[in-house]
mmCIF file of C-alpha atoms in Angstrom:
data_model
loop_
_atom_site.group_PDB
_atom_site.id
_atom_site.type_symbol
_atom_site.label_atom_id
_atom_site.label_comp_id
_atom_site.label_asym_id
_atom_site.label_seq_id
_atom_site.Cartn_x
_atom_site.Cartn_y
_atom_site.Cartn_z
ATOM 1 C CA MET P 5 125.789 101.948 94.535
ATOM 2 C CA VAL P 6 123.148 101.859 97.229
ATOM 3 C CA GLU P 7 121.982 98.337 98.116
ATOM 4 C CA LEU P 8 118.536 98.172 99.685
ATOM 5 C CA GLU P 9 117.653 94.521 99.276
ATOM 6 C CA THR P 10 115.569 92.959 102.035
ATOM 7 C CA LEU P 11 115.704 95.818 104.506
ATOM 8 C CA ASN P 12 112.282 95.190 106.034
ATOM 9 C CA MET P 13 111.648 98.931 105.969
ATOM 10 C CA PHE P 14 108.065 99.399 107.062
ATOM 11 C CA GLY P 15 106.389 102.661 106.184
ATOM 12 C CA GLY P 16 106.751 105.027 103.275
ATOM 13 C CA ILE P 17 109.530 105.466 100.791
ATOM 14 C CA TYR P 18 111.498 108.550 101.699
ATOM 15 C CA ILE P 19 114.893 107.536 100.369
ATOM 16 C CA PHE P 20 114.269 109.095 96.966
ATOM 17 C CA LEU P 21 113.614 112.453 98.550
ATOM 18 C CA SER P 22 117.046 112.585 100.184
ATOM 19 C CA PHE P 23 119.098 112.284 96.996
ATOM 20 C CA ASP P 24 120.492 115.228 95.101
ATOM 21 C CA ASP P 25 120.473 115.431 91.314
ATOM 22 C CA GLU P 26 123.414 113.018 90.940
ATOM 23 C CA PRO P 27 122.523 110.029 93.133
ATOM 24 C CA SER P 28 124.148 106.646 93.359
ATOM 25 C CA PRO P 29 122.145 103.984 91.550
ATOM 26 C CA ILE P 30 119.644 102.051 93.640
ATOM 27 C CA ARG P 31 120.101 98.394 92.893
ATOM 28 C CA TYR P 32 117.334 96.679 94.880
ATOM 29 C CA SER P 33 114.528 97.494 97.197
ATOM 30 C CA GLN P 34 112.314 94.465 96.933
ATOM 31 C CA PHE P 35 110.942 92.358 99.785
ATOM 32 C CA SER P 36 111.307 95.439 101.996
ATOM 33 C CA HIS P 37 107.668 95.924 103.070
ATOM 34 C CA ILE P 38 107.744 99.499 101.787
ATOM 35 C CA SER P 39 104.274 100.991 101.535
ATOM 36 C CA GLY P 40 102.717 104.151 100.195
ATOM 37 C CA SER P 41 103.161 105.741 96.816
ATOM 38 C CA ILE P 42 106.342 106.362 94.854
ATOM 39 C CA PRO P 43 107.072 110.096 94.999
ATOM 40 C CA SER P 44 107.289 111.979 91.727
ATOM 41 C CA SER P 45 110.783 113.103 92.743
ATOM 42 C CA ILE P 46 112.029 109.707 91.549
ATOM 43 C CA GLY P 47 112.194 111.347 88.125
ATOM 44 C CA ARG P 48 115.242 113.311 89.304
ATOM 45 C CA LEU P 49 117.334 110.122 89.459
ATOM 46 C CA HIS P 50 118.538 110.554 85.879
ATOM 47 C CA LYS P 51 121.405 108.056 86.209
ATOM 48 C CA LEU P 52 119.281 105.289 87.722
ATOM 49 C CA LYS P 53 119.829 102.070 85.752
ATOM 50 C CA TRP P 54 118.280 99.314 87.859
ATOM 51 C CA LEU P 55 115.118 99.673 89.927
ATOM 52 C CA SER P 56 113.510 96.654 91.531
ATOM 53 C CA LEU P 57 110.634 97.552 93.829
ATOM 54 C CA GLY P 58 108.815 94.238 93.472
ATOM 55 C CA GLN P 59 107.042 92.436 96.271
ATOM 56 C CA ASN P 60 106.424 95.464 98.444
ATOM 57 C CA GLU P 61 103.202 97.245 99.366
ATOM 58 C CA PHE P 62 103.278 100.253 97.037
ATOM 59 C CA THR P 63 99.948 101.851 96.140
ATOM 60 C CA GLY P 64 98.745 104.504 93.740
ATOM 61 C CA SER P 65 99.772 105.032 90.159
ATOM 62 C CA ILE P 66 103.230 104.903 88.639
ATOM 63 C CA PRO P 67 104.475 108.510 88.567
ATOM 64 C CA SER P 68 104.622 110.088 85.129
ATOM 65 C CA THR P 69 108.159 111.192 86.033
ATOM 66 C CA PHE P 70 109.335 107.615 85.354
ATOM 67 C CA GLY P 71 109.613 108.935 81.795
ATOM 68 C CA ASN P 72 112.623 110.984 82.940
ATOM 69 C CA LEU P 73 114.619 107.865 83.854
ATOM 70 C CA LYS P 74 116.363 107.660 80.472
ATOM 71 C CA ALA P 75 119.235 105.456 81.736
ATOM 72 C CA LEU P 76 116.893 102.836 83.230
ATOM 73 C CA ASN P 77 117.507 99.344 81.837
ATOM 74 C CA HIS P 78 115.748 97.183 84.464
ATOM 75 C CA LEU P 79 112.343 97.972 85.977
ATOM 76 C CA ASN P 80 110.593 95.519 88.270
ATOM 77 C CA LEU P 81 107.366 96.668 89.921
ATOM 78 C CA GLU P 82 105.735 93.244 90.308
ATOM 79 C CA GLN P 83 103.480 92.207 93.178
ATOM 80 C CA ASN P 84 102.474 95.549 94.625
ATOM 81 C CA TYR P 85 99.149 97.368 94.748
ATOM 82 C CA PHE P 86 99.680 99.833 91.902
ATOM 83 C CA THR P 87 96.505 101.144 90.263
ATOM 84 C CA GLY P 88 95.605 103.347 87.347
ATOM 85 C CA LYS P 89 96.641 103.103 83.737
ATOM 86 C CA VAL P 90 99.992 101.827 82.524
ATOM 87 C CA ARG P 91 101.481 104.822 80.750
ATOM 88 C CA PRO P 92 103.359 104.441 77.468
ATOM 89 C CA ILE P 93 107.072 104.350 78.287
ATOM 90 C CA TRP P 94 108.591 104.038 74.827
ATOM 91 C CA ASP P 95 111.018 106.891 75.561
ATOM 92 C CA LEU P 96 112.974 104.573 77.878
ATOM 93 C CA THR P 97 115.204 103.316 75.085
ATOM 94 C CA GLN P 98 117.721 101.679 77.436
ATOM 95 C CA LEU P 99 115.051 99.460 79.033
ATOM 96 C CA GLU P 100 115.826 95.752 78.638
ATOM 97 C CA PHE P 101 113.636 94.242 81.376
ATOM 98 C CA LEU P 102 110.110 95.197 82.409
ATOM 99 C CA ASN P 103 107.961 93.374 84.980
ATOM 100 C CA LEU P 104 104.581 94.820 85.958
ATOM 101 C CA ARG P 105 102.732 91.627 86.863
ATOM 102 C CA SER P 106 100.411 91.161 89.828
ATOM 103 C CA ASN P 107 99.213 94.713 90.349
ATOM 104 C CA PHE P 108 95.791 96.350 89.935
ATOM 105 C CA PHE P 109 96.180 98.392 86.758
ATOM 106 C CA ASP P 110 93.118 99.565 84.799
ATOM 107 C CA GLY P 111 92.491 99.792 81.086
ATOM 108 C CA SER P 112 94.660 98.225 78.447
ATOM 109 C CA ILE P 113 98.398 98.163 78.068
ATOM 110 C CA HIS P 114 99.522 100.390 75.243
ATOM 111 C CA SER P 115 100.736 98.287 72.313
ATOM 112 C CA SER P 116 103.982 100.245 72.260
ATOM 113 C CA ILE P 117 104.927 98.569 75.541
ATOM 114 C CA ARG P 118 104.031 95.056 74.468
ATOM 115 C CA PHE P 119 105.943 95.143 71.194
ATOM 116 C CA LEU P 120 109.047 97.166 71.930
ATOM 117 C CA ASN P 121 111.857 95.702 69.868
ATOM 118 C CA TRP P 122 114.479 97.071 72.249
ATOM 119 C CA VAL P 123 113.110 95.359 75.346
ATOM 120 C CA LYS P 124 114.782 91.971 75.642
ATOM 121 C CA GLN P 125 112.396 90.615 78.252
ATOM 122 C CA ILE P 126 108.878 91.734 79.061
ATOM 123 C CA LEU P 127 106.965 89.693 81.581
ATOM 124 C CA GLU P 128 103.261 89.442 80.969
ATOM 125 C CA VAL P 129 101.030 91.544 83.133
ATOM 126 C CA PRO P 130 98.349 89.199 84.502
ATOM 127 C CA CYS P 131 96.448 91.794 86.500
ATOM 128 C CA ARG P 132 92.771 92.141 85.689
ATOM 129 C CA PRO P 133 90.897 90.317 82.920
ATOM 130 C CA ALA P 134 90.876 92.142 79.592
ATOM 131 C CA LEU P 135 93.786 94.336 80.617
ATOM 132 C CA VAL P 136 95.867 93.570 77.560
ATOM 133 C CA ALA P 137 94.226 94.955 74.429
#
């Protein structure tokens, strides 16, 4: 397992680009001052179970390739600068924890995310007014 917690890594996120198709799980990468966008190549981390990128300086939208992370059971993207629409992620059937709060998403959150019976804990997404439909 790769531990990345509190590395104070300034700059972009390149670590995902260096993994092959069978990477070690990334446990943490929060409080690391990582900026830039998440590369779409993150979708190649098929065995990734825990991804915590909260409290960084990520920008842009969440890559659609997150839908390829079928083993993911914990996703924390809180307190970044993500924009765009929150895509439906109901195909992530192993997901037990989802935190998207304090970002800059547009539109409404698809009802399939808010009422997933297989997600044990979903933190509300207080981003912009009228975000939750």
